Short mmCIF file of C-alpha atoms in Angstrom, two decimals:
data_model
loop_
_atom_site.label_atom_id
_atom_site.label_comp_id
_atom_site.label_asym_id
_atom_site.label_seq_id
_atom_site.Cartn_x
_atom_site.Cartn_y
_atom_site.Cartn_z
CA UNK A 25 -11.90 0.75 15.24
CA UNK A 26 -10.18 -2.18 17.02
CA UNK A 27 -11.39 -4.06 20.07
CA UNK A 28 -8.93 -5.02 22.76
CA UNK A 29 -9.33 -7.73 25.40
CA UNK A 30 -7.75 -6.70 28.56
CA UNK A 31 -5.15 -9.04 30.03
CA UNK A 32 -5.55 -10.67 33.44
CA UNK A 33 -5.47 -8.53 36.62
CA UNK A 34 -5.35 -5.28 34.77
CA UNK A 35 -7.12 -3.10 37.47
CA UNK A 36 -4.86 -4.44 40.20
CA UNK A 37 -1.92 -3.99 37.91
CA UNK A 38 -2.46 -0.28 37.64
CA UNK A 39 -2.60 0.05 41.43
CA UNK A 40 0.49 -2.02 41.76
CA UNK A 41 2.52 -0.11 39.20
CA UNK A 42 2.64 -2.88 36.69
CA UNK A 43 2.26 -2.87 32.92
CA UNK A 44 -1.11 -3.60 31.39
CA UNK A 45 -1.24 -5.63 28.30
CA UNK A 46 -3.90 -5.86 25.69
CA UNK A 47 -4.51 -8.50 22.98
CA UNK A 48 -6.08 -7.45 19.73
CA UNK A 49 -8.89 -9.36 18.07
CA UNK A 50 -11.26 -8.23 15.19
CA UNK A 51 -14.41 -6.42 16.15
CA UNK A 52 -17.52 -8.57 16.21
CA UNK A 53 -15.57 -11.83 15.86
CA UNK A 54 -16.68 -13.89 18.83
CA UNK A 55 -15.17 -16.99 17.30
CA UNK A 56 -11.72 -15.55 17.68
CA UNK A 57 -12.52 -14.28 21.15
CA UNK A 58 -13.51 -17.75 22.27
CA UNK A 59 -10.14 -19.09 21.01
CA UNK A 60 -8.41 -16.41 23.08
CA UNK A 61 -10.46 -17.15 26.13
CA UNK A 62 -9.63 -20.85 25.88
CA UNK A 63 -5.99 -20.07 25.58
CA UNK A 64 -6.01 -17.88 28.61
CA UNK A 65 -7.84 -20.49 30.73
CA UNK A 66 -5.10 -23.04 29.94
CA UNK A 67 -2.66 -20.63 31.63
CA UNK A 68 -5.09 -19.93 34.50
CA UNK A 69 -5.79 -16.43 33.21
CA UNK A 70 -9.15 -14.73 33.27
CA UNK A 71 -10.08 -11.74 31.13
CA UNK A 72 -11.28 -8.87 33.14
CA UNK A 73 -13.13 -6.69 30.66
CA UNK A 74 -13.21 -5.36 27.12
CA UNK A 75 -12.28 -2.04 25.65
CA UNK A 76 -12.99 -0.32 22.41
CA UNK A 77 -9.99 1.58 21.23
CA UNK A 78 -9.35 3.69 18.12
CA UNK A 79 -6.48 5.88 16.86
CA UNK A 80 -7.98 9.08 18.39
CA UNK A 81 -7.40 7.58 21.84
CA UNK A 82 -3.63 7.70 21.39
CA UNK A 83 -1.00 10.42 21.34
CA UNK A 84 1.36 10.57 18.36
CA UNK A 85 4.20 9.09 20.44
CA UNK A 86 5.42 5.56 19.76
CA UNK A 87 8.53 3.76 20.96
CA UNK A 88 9.92 0.23 21.40
CA UNK A 89 10.62 -1.53 24.68
CA UNK A 90 11.50 -5.20 25.11
CA UNK A 91 10.90 -5.71 21.36
CA UNK A 92 7.31 -4.52 21.76
CA UNK A 93 5.92 -1.40 20.01
CA UNK A 94 4.33 0.78 22.68
CA UNK A 95 1.69 3.46 22.33
CA UNK A 96 0.57 6.17 24.65
CA UNK A 97 -3.11 6.55 25.67
CA UNK A 98 -4.46 10.01 26.25
CA UNK A 99 -5.54 10.73 29.71
CA UNK A 100 -8.87 12.14 28.60
CA UNK A 101 -9.60 8.96 26.68
CA UNK A 102 -9.53 6.72 29.77
CA UNK A 103 -13.16 7.12 30.94
CA UNK A 104 -14.39 6.36 27.36
CA UNK A 105 -12.23 3.33 26.87
CA UNK A 106 -12.29 1.42 30.13
CA UNK A 107 -15.78 0.43 31.00
CA UNK A 108 -16.61 -2.63 32.96
CA UNK A 109 -19.65 -4.56 31.49
CA UNK A 110 -22.04 -5.91 34.05
CA UNK A 111 -22.89 -8.86 31.79
CA UNK A 112 -20.75 -11.89 32.04
CA UNK A 113 -18.01 -12.73 29.56
CA UNK A 114 -20.23 -15.26 27.66
CA UNK A 115 -22.38 -12.33 26.52
CA UNK A 116 -19.42 -10.50 24.94
CA UNK A 117 -20.76 -10.77 21.47
CA UNK A 118 -23.75 -8.56 22.27
CA UNK A 119 -23.65 -5.04 20.95
CA UNK A 120 -21.80 -2.45 22.97
CA UNK A 121 -25.07 -0.34 23.08
CA UNK A 122 -26.88 -3.07 25.09
CA UNK A 123 -24.24 -3.37 27.78
CA UNK A 124 -24.70 -1.37 30.97
CA UNK A 125 -21.36 -0.01 32.02
CA UNK A 126 -19.71 1.94 34.68
CA UNK A 127 -16.52 4.00 34.27
CA UNK A 128 -13.20 3.58 36.04
CA UNK A 129 -12.13 6.47 38.08
CA UNK A 130 -8.99 8.05 36.81
CA UNK A 131 -7.76 8.30 40.38
CA UNK A 132 -7.45 4.46 40.39
CA UNK A 133 -4.60 4.66 37.84
CA UNK A 134 -1.15 4.91 39.36
CA UNK A 135 0.48 8.31 39.15
CA UNK A 136 3.63 6.55 37.93
CA UNK A 137 1.76 5.75 34.71
CA UNK A 138 1.01 9.37 34.00
CA UNK A 139 3.53 11.57 32.18
CA UNK A 140 3.95 15.34 32.34
CA UNK A 141 1.23 15.76 29.71
CA UNK A 142 -1.27 13.67 31.62
CA UNK A 143 -1.13 10.82 29.14
CA UNK A 144 -0.82 7.14 30.21
CA UNK A 145 1.42 4.48 28.91
CA UNK A 146 -0.55 1.22 29.20
CA UNK A 147 -0.62 -0.46 25.74
CA UNK A 148 1.82 -3.02 24.37
CA UNK A 149 0.91 -2.67 20.66
CA UNK A 150 1.98 -6.03 19.39
CA UNK A 151 2.30 -7.07 15.83
CA UNK A 152 1.00 -10.61 16.61
CA UNK A 153 -2.11 -11.37 14.57
CA UNK A 154 -4.39 -14.19 15.78
CA UNK A 155 -5.43 -17.06 13.51
CA UNK A 156 -2.47 -16.86 11.18
CA UNK A 157 -0.86 -19.83 9.43
CA UNK A 158 2.84 -20.57 9.85
CA UNK A 159 3.50 -18.88 6.50
CA UNK A 160 1.55 -15.82 7.48
CA UNK A 161 3.43 -15.58 10.78
CA UNK A 162 6.71 -15.65 8.86
CA UNK A 163 5.45 -12.54 7.15
CA UNK A 164 4.67 -11.00 10.51
CA UNK A 165 8.17 -11.86 11.66
CA UNK A 166 9.48 -9.99 8.58
CA UNK A 167 7.28 -7.03 9.53
CA UNK A 168 8.73 -6.96 12.98
CA UNK A 169 12.24 -6.91 11.51
CA UNK A 170 11.37 -3.89 9.31
CA UNK A 171 9.51 -1.93 11.96
CA UNK A 172 11.83 -0.51 14.64
CA UNK A 173 10.90 2.09 17.18
CA UNK A 174 7.58 2.56 15.50
CA UNK A 175 9.03 3.25 12.04
CA UNK A 176 8.80 1.04 8.94
CA UNK A 177 12.09 1.07 7.04
CA UNK A 178 12.37 0.21 3.35
CA UNK A 179 15.90 -1.15 2.85
CA UNK A 180 16.78 -2.38 -0.68
CA UNK A 181 20.04 -3.27 -2.33
CA UNK A 182 18.76 -1.36 -5.41
CA UNK A 183 19.48 1.83 -3.59
CA UNK A 184 22.37 1.00 -1.17
CA UNK A 185 23.36 3.27 1.59
CA UNK A 186 19.97 4.81 2.33
CA UNK A 187 16.48 3.92 3.42
CA UNK A 188 13.04 5.40 3.44
CA UNK A 189 11.03 5.35 6.59
CA UNK A 190 7.34 5.80 7.46
CA UNK A 191 6.08 6.24 11.05
CA UNK A 192 3.60 3.40 11.74
CA UNK A 193 0.46 3.70 13.69
CA UNK A 194 -0.77 0.17 13.15
CA UNK A 195 -0.08 -2.91 11.16
CA UNK A 196 -3.53 -3.52 9.58
CA UNK A 197 -2.64 -6.68 7.75
CA UNK A 198 0.29 -8.91 7.23
CA UNK A 199 -0.02 -12.06 5.05
CA UNK A 200 2.06 -14.21 2.79
CA UNK A 201 0.54 -14.91 -0.65
CA UNK A 202 1.73 -17.53 -3.08
CA UNK A 203 4.11 -15.02 -4.55
CA UNK A 204 5.12 -12.39 -1.92
CA UNK A 205 4.68 -10.90 1.48
CA UNK A 206 1.69 -8.52 1.55
CA UNK A 207 1.42 -6.01 4.38
CA UNK A 208 -0.81 -2.94 4.94
CA UNK A 209 0.18 -0.31 7.41
CA UNK A 210 -1.61 2.71 8.77
CA UNK A 211 0.94 5.44 8.95
CA UNK A 212 0.96 8.75 10.95
CA UNK A 213 1.18 11.12 7.95
CA UNK A 214 0.71 9.23 4.76
CA UNK A 215 -2.54 7.26 5.36
CA UNK A 216 -2.46 3.57 4.62
CA UNK A 217 0.50 2.06 2.86
CA UNK A 218 0.73 -1.08 0.84
CA UNK A 219 4.00 -3.03 1.24
CA UNK A 220 5.04 -5.92 -1.04
CA UNK A 221 8.10 -7.95 -0.05
CA UNK A 222 9.29 -4.99 2.11
CA UNK A 223 8.90 -2.41 -0.62
CA UNK A 224 6.47 0.48 -0.45
CA UNK A 225 4.05 0.30 -3.35
CA UNK A 226 1.80 3.12 -2.53
CA UNK A 227 0.48 5.38 0.24
CA UNK A 228 -2.89 7.03 0.30
CA UNK A 229 -1.26 10.43 0.65
CA UNK A 230 0.63 10.58 -2.63
CA UNK A 231 -0.52 7.56 -4.72
CA UNK A 232 -2.37 9.78 -7.29
CA UNK A 233 0.98 11.16 -8.66
CA UNK A 234 2.19 7.79 -9.76
CA UNK A 235 -1.22 6.43 -10.84
CA UNK A 236 -2.12 9.52 -12.98
CA UNK A 237 1.28 9.66 -14.68
CA UNK A 238 1.74 6.09 -15.58
CA UNK A 239 -1.84 6.11 -17.00
CA UNK A 240 -2.29 9.53 -18.68
CA UNK A 241 1.20 9.82 -20.21
CA UNK A 242 0.58 6.97 -22.71
CA UNK A 243 -3.18 7.47 -22.99
CA UNK A 244 -2.81 11.17 -24.00
CA UNK A 245 0.10 10.44 -26.19
CA UNK A 246 -1.96 8.05 -28.25
CA UNK A 247 -4.53 9.44 -30.76
CA UNK A 248 -7.16 6.85 -30.04
CA UNK A 249 -6.52 4.55 -27.03
CA UNK A 250 -9.74 2.55 -27.26
CA UNK A 251 -8.38 -0.79 -25.81
CA UNK A 252 -5.95 -0.83 -22.87
CA UNK A 253 -4.10 -3.63 -21.18
CA UNK A 254 -2.96 -3.20 -17.56
CA UNK A 255 -0.33 -5.70 -16.32
CA UNK A 256 -0.08 -5.81 -12.53
CA UNK A 257 -1.78 -2.90 -10.77
CA UNK A 258 -3.41 -5.10 -8.03
CA UNK A 259 -4.29 -2.02 -5.94
CA UNK A 260 -6.70 -0.86 -8.56
CA UNK A 261 -5.21 2.67 -8.93
CA UNK A 262 -4.21 2.44 -12.56
CA UNK A 263 -7.64 0.99 -13.54
CA UNK A 264 -9.23 3.91 -11.74
CA UNK A 265 -7.24 6.35 -13.80
CA UNK A 266 -7.52 4.64 -17.12
CA UNK A 267 -11.29 4.46 -16.69
CA UNK A 268 -11.36 8.37 -16.63
CA UNK A 269 -10.02 8.80 -20.16
CA UNK A 270 -12.88 9.68 -22.48
CA UNK A 271 -11.60 7.63 -25.43
CA UNK A 272 -11.00 4.41 -23.58
CA UNK A 273 -13.72 1.75 -24.31
CA UNK A 274 -12.26 -1.47 -22.94
CA UNK A 275 -9.82 -2.27 -20.21
CA UNK A 276 -8.24 -5.64 -19.68
CA UNK A 277 -6.22 -6.13 -16.37
CA UNK A 278 -4.08 -9.12 -15.59
CA UNK A 279 -2.79 -9.36 -11.93
CA UNK A 280 -0.95 -12.38 -10.79
CA UNK A 281 -1.72 -12.08 -7.14
CA UNK A 282 -5.31 -12.28 -5.81
CA UNK A 283 -4.11 -11.48 -2.31
CA UNK A 284 -3.04 -8.03 -3.38
CA UNK A 285 -6.36 -7.42 -4.94
CA UNK A 286 -8.32 -8.61 -1.82
CA UNK A 287 -6.17 -6.55 0.62
CA UNK A 288 -6.47 -3.44 -1.55
CA UNK A 289 -10.24 -3.79 -1.77
CA UNK A 290 -10.36 -3.89 2.03
CA UNK A 291 -8.00 -1.26 2.97
CA UNK A 292 -7.59 1.03 -0.02
CA UNK A 293 -11.17 1.50 -1.38
CA UNK A 294 -10.38 4.83 -3.08
CA UNK A 295 -7.89 3.03 -5.27
CA UNK A 296 -9.65 -0.29 -5.54
CA UNK A 297 -12.76 1.39 -6.90
CA UNK A 298 -10.98 1.09 -10.25
CA UNK A 299 -12.12 -2.54 -10.17
CA UNK A 300 -15.74 -1.34 -10.36
CA UNK A 301 -15.37 0.09 -13.85
CA UNK A 302 -17.83 -1.29 -16.29
CA UNK A 303 -15.06 -1.16 -18.92
CA UNK A 304 -12.83 -3.44 -16.90
CA UNK A 305 -12.22 -7.20 -17.52
CA UNK A 306 -10.07 -8.30 -14.55
CA UNK A 307 -8.19 -11.54 -14.86
CA UNK A 308 -6.06 -13.10 -12.10
CA UNK A 309 -3.20 -14.69 -14.09
CA UNK A 310 0.37 -14.20 -15.21
CA UNK A 311 0.66 -11.21 -17.55
CA UNK A 312 3.68 -12.70 -19.19
CA UNK A 313 1.74 -15.78 -20.21
CA UNK A 314 -1.38 -13.85 -21.07
CA UNK A 315 0.31 -11.78 -23.73
CA UNK A 316 1.78 -14.91 -25.44
CA UNK A 317 -1.80 -15.60 -26.52
CA UNK A 318 -2.96 -12.09 -27.42
CA UNK A 319 -1.30 -10.57 -30.44
CA UNK A 320 -1.89 -7.25 -32.19
CA UNK A 321 -4.76 -6.41 -29.83
CA UNK A 322 -4.03 -3.34 -27.62
CA UNK A 323 -3.59 0.32 -28.32
CA UNK A 324 -1.88 0.94 -24.95
CA UNK A 325 -0.22 -1.43 -22.49
CA UNK A 326 0.59 -0.15 -18.99
CA UNK A 327 2.82 -2.29 -16.71
CA UNK A 328 2.27 -1.33 -13.11
CA UNK A 329 4.79 -3.59 -11.37
CA UNK A 330 6.81 -3.49 -8.21
CA UNK A 331 10.58 -3.23 -8.43
CA UNK A 332 12.41 -5.99 -10.31
CA UNK A 333 12.41 -8.52 -7.44
CA UNK A 334 10.19 -11.53 -6.80
CA UNK A 335 7.33 -12.01 -9.32
CA UNK A 336 8.04 -8.66 -11.00
CA UNK A 337 11.50 -9.61 -12.24
CA UNK A 338 10.24 -10.93 -15.58
CA UNK A 339 8.54 -7.67 -16.30
CA UNK A 340 11.85 -5.87 -16.91
CA UNK A 341 13.47 -8.47 -19.12
CA UNK A 342 14.21 -8.24 -22.93
CA UNK A 343 11.74 -11.05 -23.53
CA UNK A 344 8.97 -9.09 -21.86
CA UNK A 345 9.45 -6.15 -24.25
CA UNK A 346 9.23 -8.55 -27.13
CA UNK A 347 5.80 -9.78 -25.80
CA UNK A 348 4.65 -6.18 -25.39
CA UNK A 349 5.55 -5.39 -28.94
CA UNK A 350 3.66 -8.39 -30.31
CA UNK A 351 0.55 -7.59 -28.17
CA UNK A 352 0.26 -3.99 -29.49
CA UNK A 353 -1.54 -2.67 -32.53
CA UNK A 354 0.72 -1.04 -35.14
CA UNK A 355 0.58 2.40 -33.48
CA UNK A 356 0.67 1.06 -29.97
CA UNK A 357 2.35 2.70 -26.87
CA UNK A 358 3.63 1.20 -23.70
CA UNK A 359 4.41 2.63 -20.35
CA UNK A 360 6.06 0.79 -17.41
CA UNK A 361 7.43 1.60 -13.90
CA UNK A 362 11.05 2.57 -14.27
CA UNK A 363 12.86 3.25 -11.06
CA UNK A 364 14.85 6.33 -10.40
CA UNK A 365 17.96 7.83 -11.95
CA UNK A 366 19.24 8.82 -8.53
CA UNK A 367 19.73 5.26 -7.58
CA UNK A 368 20.23 2.81 -10.40
CA UNK A 369 20.73 4.85 -13.54
CA UNK A 370 22.90 2.08 -15.07
CA UNK A 371 20.12 -0.38 -14.53
CA UNK A 372 17.65 2.01 -16.23
CA UNK A 373 20.04 2.37 -19.18
CA UNK A 374 20.22 -1.43 -19.66
CA UNK A 375 16.46 -1.69 -19.55
CA UNK A 376 16.06 1.13 -22.11
CA UNK A 377 18.49 -0.63 -24.34
CA UNK A 378 16.24 -3.80 -24.11
CA UNK A 379 13.30 -1.66 -25.07
CA UNK A 380 15.04 -0.08 -28.08
CA UNK A 381 15.48 -3.46 -29.64
CA UNK A 382 11.68 -3.63 -30.22
CA UNK A 383 10.40 -0.01 -30.28
CA UNK A 384 11.24 2.80 -32.51
CA UNK A 385 10.74 5.71 -30.12
CA UNK A 386 11.83 5.25 -26.48
CA UNK A 387 11.72 7.83 -23.77
CA UNK A 388 12.14 8.13 -19.98
CA UNK A 389 9.76 10.64 -18.34
CA UNK A 390 9.83 11.24 -14.46
CA UNK A 391 7.43 12.27 -11.73
CA UNK A 392 7.80 13.25 -8.10
CA UNK A 393 6.41 10.85 -5.49
CA UNK A 394 7.59 11.55 -1.98
CA UNK A 395 7.34 8.03 -0.52
CA UNK A 396 9.33 6.41 -3.35
CA UNK A 397 13.08 6.11 -3.11
CA UNK A 398 14.71 9.53 -3.64
CA UNK A 399 11.29 11.05 -4.03
CA UNK A 400 11.24 10.38 -7.75
CA UNK A 401 9.94 7.67 -10.05
CA UNK A 402 10.57 7.22 -13.82
CA UNK A 403 8.79 5.36 -16.56
CA UNK A 404 9.80 3.36 -19.58
CA UNK A 405 7.62 4.79 -22.34
CA UNK A 406 7.89 3.62 -25.97
CA UNK A 407 6.04 3.58 -29.28
CA UNK A 408 6.12 1.22 -32.26
CA UNK A 409 5.85 4.15 -34.69
CA UNK A 410 9.12 5.87 -35.27
CA UNK A 411 7.34 9.15 -35.99
CA UNK A 412 5.41 9.02 -32.77
CA UNK A 413 5.64 12.20 -30.61
CA UNK A 414 5.35 11.04 -27.03
CA UNK A 415 6.23 14.39 -25.56
CA UNK A 416 3.30 16.37 -27.01
CA UNK A 417 -0.09 15.10 -25.83
CA UNK A 418 -2.66 14.38 -28.46
CA UNK A 419 -5.40 15.02 -25.97
CA UNK A 420 -4.88 18.27 -24.13
CA UNK A 421 -6.97 18.55 -21.02
CA UNK A 422 -8.60 21.85 -20.05
CA UNK A 423 -8.91 22.99 -16.41
CA UNK A 424 -12.48 21.91 -16.50
CA UNK A 425 -11.37 18.45 -17.66
CA UNK A 426 -8.80 18.20 -14.86
CA UNK A 427 -11.44 19.01 -12.35
CA UNK A 428 -14.03 16.64 -13.88
CA UNK A 429 -11.57 13.72 -13.88
CA UNK A 430 -10.17 14.68 -10.39
CA UNK A 431 -6.62 14.92 -11.64
CA UNK A 432 -4.31 16.13 -8.85
CA UNK A 433 -0.99 15.74 -10.58
CA UNK A 434 -1.18 15.26 -14.33
CA UNK A 435 -1.83 18.08 -16.74
CA UNK A 436 -0.70 18.89 -20.28
CA UNK A 437 2.11 21.11 -19.18
CA UNK A 438 3.53 18.43 -16.87
CA UNK A 439 3.17 15.92 -19.67
CA UNK A 440 5.67 17.87 -21.78
CA UNK A 441 7.92 18.94 -18.91
CA UNK A 442 8.38 15.49 -17.35
CA UNK A 443 10.61 14.36 -20.28
CA UNK A 444 13.29 16.93 -19.38
CA UNK A 445 16.11 15.24 -17.55
CA UNK A 446 19.15 16.57 -15.77
CA UNK A 447 22.35 16.58 -17.86
CA UNK A 448 24.00 13.60 -16.08
CA UNK A 449 20.91 11.42 -16.68
CA UNK A 450 20.34 12.57 -20.29
CA UNK A 451 23.91 11.76 -21.18
CA UNK A 452 23.78 8.23 -19.73
CA UNK A 453 20.32 7.33 -21.03
CA UNK A 454 20.37 8.96 -24.44
CA UNK A 455 24.15 9.19 -25.12
#
């Protein structure tokens, strides 16, 4: 739930057919409210009252006007939202339950504000976030550029001529870390979405497909994956899945960006619960540098990275595969995020060639993830042992196992089937 502080003269504005603007500030944060009050006094404004607003108070409609993202309030929500406290503004930090209130009559609202459905357009839903540094605000400006008419658009030169769009209900967080822009959105149909440097990393609606496949493919292909290294995976999803495997005893995770971890813990608790595993040793550091000092140590290494831009670029290089090889035990297996053959098959071929210089058995399985470009994601999967059979799972999970581990996508049949590629991709990747 988000608290909104009504702009000056709002009640009169309704009667005078004027727009009504709200400024967002965090619930139960009087320190931020005081700063807002001080700022309004400088401009001779006076806050009229406070309103508690949540997503259920809005219709699904969203549009842009004068570079502001506008939402539509439901008519029936008005009596609940707009209540005038009898206490003075200085007591605003008291609980809502202790405030005596009276409702605004709907008849007070101008009929010009009410559409054919009885809904009322009164909210300028701004992306401005109070108490942000200059760097954070530059991230917010970037967000504005990517959200048009209520839709977030992922535009990337790696898949030219197309973009993926998600309808946005709210920008929950927008910050700049030492390494990248970190944004969290609440979407209309896919739950919350984590965005790094303008690229969709996951959505609550379909994240399980990616997390399960990048984890269980290498784990089930290995005969005894006792010690696992996760490189990246700051949302916690891979750790959540690796923790489920019955043979895994120890998990080490290295994530370079603390900000991603913090934002995920706050907004993606179902994924970030992976950080609570007693098997997990989480380290905030550079995975590239970490592996230089850890040789012949891991049974499985999973690289859950973003696309090869920004801090993730090094995780697709030939030198990175050399480090992976050295960090593995003799029968070790790796699995890394690998783009899509529908947009960048030549890049995938080059990366597989890097991998083949250090690994005896190299494969490219795929999975369906609707909110990734082209709806598909592939994986670079490889083994040091030339006789390794990556296609046939060593551990086959029963239906009871799938239910016990809450696996929604991965199963033993999909494990074998995901290595089957269309003819054009098979010819390019395997010759």
